[in-house]
Amino acid sequence: QKEVEQNSGPLSVPEGAIASLNCTYSDRGSQSFFWYRQYSGKSPELIMSIYSNGDKEDGRFTAQLNKASQYVSLLIRDSQPSDSATYLCAVNGPHTGGFKTIFGAGTRLFVKA
Amino acid sequence: GAVVSQHPSWVICKSGTSVKIECRSLDFQATTMFWYRQFPKQSLMLMATSNEGSKATYEQGVEKDKFLINHASLTLSTLTVTSAHPEDSSFYICSHRKPNTGELFFGEGSRLTVL
């Protein structure tokens, strides 16, 4: 079982719709959860971080965390063509000597104009 | 603006040569920096953790003699790919972690092509 699993997609949504991206993780000791956006040929950039159960909103983005279900999601409201990218779910968990960030394989999102 | 600067962005080299990639932390003194590698259509894989003033910690399966990491100052870490081969062609990305948050901030990445 992969440590962080995401549907690879592609996920295609029309402009203005809500895009829903999902992620599950295997280590119950995981403490911090992140969503990164990566445009083709570029390095990842942080979009959201979430540390406790529930929802966290930042502009058009909402991250949702359910530790009991080991599930993290990202909602993008009013999707724009510029949101087309690969979205990486990342989880920080205990690791020898500290903690380690594990990335999922990413979900490719296409927003159609 | 960018908080991690990486150089060069692109490098093409001949098989058997060595390539050095520099990574600078611009916003704080980073005792720890991270080096990732990403092959096409795959996710980020942590190669090693660079520790200022001490040896790097390498992930399982990463050859420490091939991927030399030096973290001589609190703002600079370097990755040298020694005796590069075509299978080393990849996107190499460095990052640092914002204190107390776990958030990673990445450099621009270096795309290495070995002919």
Tab-separated table of N, CA and C in Angstrom, chain B residues 22 25-27 29-30 35 39 41 46-47 71 74 77 79 88 92 97 100-101 108 110:
chain	number	residue	atom	x	y	z
B	22	GLU	N	23.342	24.259	-7.285
B	22	GLU	CA	23.366	25.053	-6.057
B	22	GLU	C	21.956	25.403	-5.603
B	25	SER	N	19.013	29.297	0.398
B	25	SER	CA	17.878	29.724	1.203
B	25	SER	C	17.963	31.241	1.330
B	26	LEU	N	16.922	31.940	0.896
B	26	LEU	CA	16.974	33.401	0.835
B	26	LEU	C	16.311	34.079	2.025
B	27	ASP	N	15.423	33.367	2.716
B	27	ASP	CA	14.639	34.060	3.744
B	27	ASP	C	15.040	33.713	5.173
B	29	GLN	N	18.122	31.244	7.711
B	29	GLN	CA	19.270	30.351	7.744
B	29	GLN	C	18.768	28.931	7.971
B	30	ALA	N	18.959	28.109	6.976
B	30	ALA	CA	18.395	26.760	6.997
B	30	ALA	C	19.463	25.745	7.384
B	35	TRP	N	16.731	17.563	-0.887
B	35	TRP	CA	16.904	17.374	-2.322
B	35	TRP	C	15.950	16.291	-2.813
B	39	PHE	N	11.097	12.193	-11.892
B	39	PHE	CA	11.107	11.703	-13.264
B	39	PHE	C	9.777	12.071	-13.915
B	41	LYS	N	6.224	12.505	-15.226
B	41	LYS	CA	4.923	11.962	-14.844
B	41	LYS	C	4.966	11.163	-13.546
B	46	LEU	N	12.181	11.995	-2.329
B	46	LEU	CA	13.248	12.561	-1.515
B	46	LEU	C	14.521	11.743	-1.727
B	47	MET	N	15.582	12.454	-2.083
B	47	MET	CA	16.871	11.795	-2.262
B	47	MET	C	17.681	11.832	-0.972
B	71	HIS	N	26.744	21.025	2.532
B	71	HIS	CA	25.938	22.101	3.143
B	71	HIS	C	26.878	22.881	4.055
B	74	LEU	N	24.818	28.122	6.219
B	74	LEU	CA	23.404	28.069	6.583
B	74	LEU	C	22.487	28.500	5.453
B	77	SER	N	23.315	24.934	-0.028
B	77	SER	CA	23.519	23.493	-0.142
B	77	SER	C	23.791	23.188	-1.605
B	79	LEU	N	24.382	20.031	-4.621
B	79	LEU	CA	24.263	18.628	-5.021
B	79	LEU	C	25.143	18.431	-6.246
B	88	ASP	N	20.476	9.273	-15.172
B	88	ASP	CA	20.423	10.326	-14.142
B	88	ASP	C	19.656	11.548	-14.621
B	92	TYR	N	15.729	17.894	-10.753
B	92	TYR	CA	16.217	17.904	-9.378
B	92	TYR	C	15.742	19.193	-8.706
B	97	ARG	N	12.387	23.801	4.775
B	97	ARG	CA	11.149	23.649	5.523
B	97	ARG	C	10.986	24.835	6.466
B	100	ASN	N	8.525	25.198	12.338
B	100	ASN	CA	7.304	25.031	13.133
B	100	ASN	C	6.033	24.795	12.318
B	101	THR	N	6.152	24.699	10.997
B	101	THR	CA	4.948	24.465	10.196
B	101	THR	C	5.035	23.194	9.365
B	108	GLU	N	13.536	26.599	-7.939
B	108	GLU	CA	12.949	26.546	-9.271
B	108	GLU	C	13.156	25.196	-9.950
B	110	SER	N	16.156	22.095	-11.240
B	110	SER	CA	17.221	22.003	-12.239
B	110	SER	C	16.961	20.778	-13.103
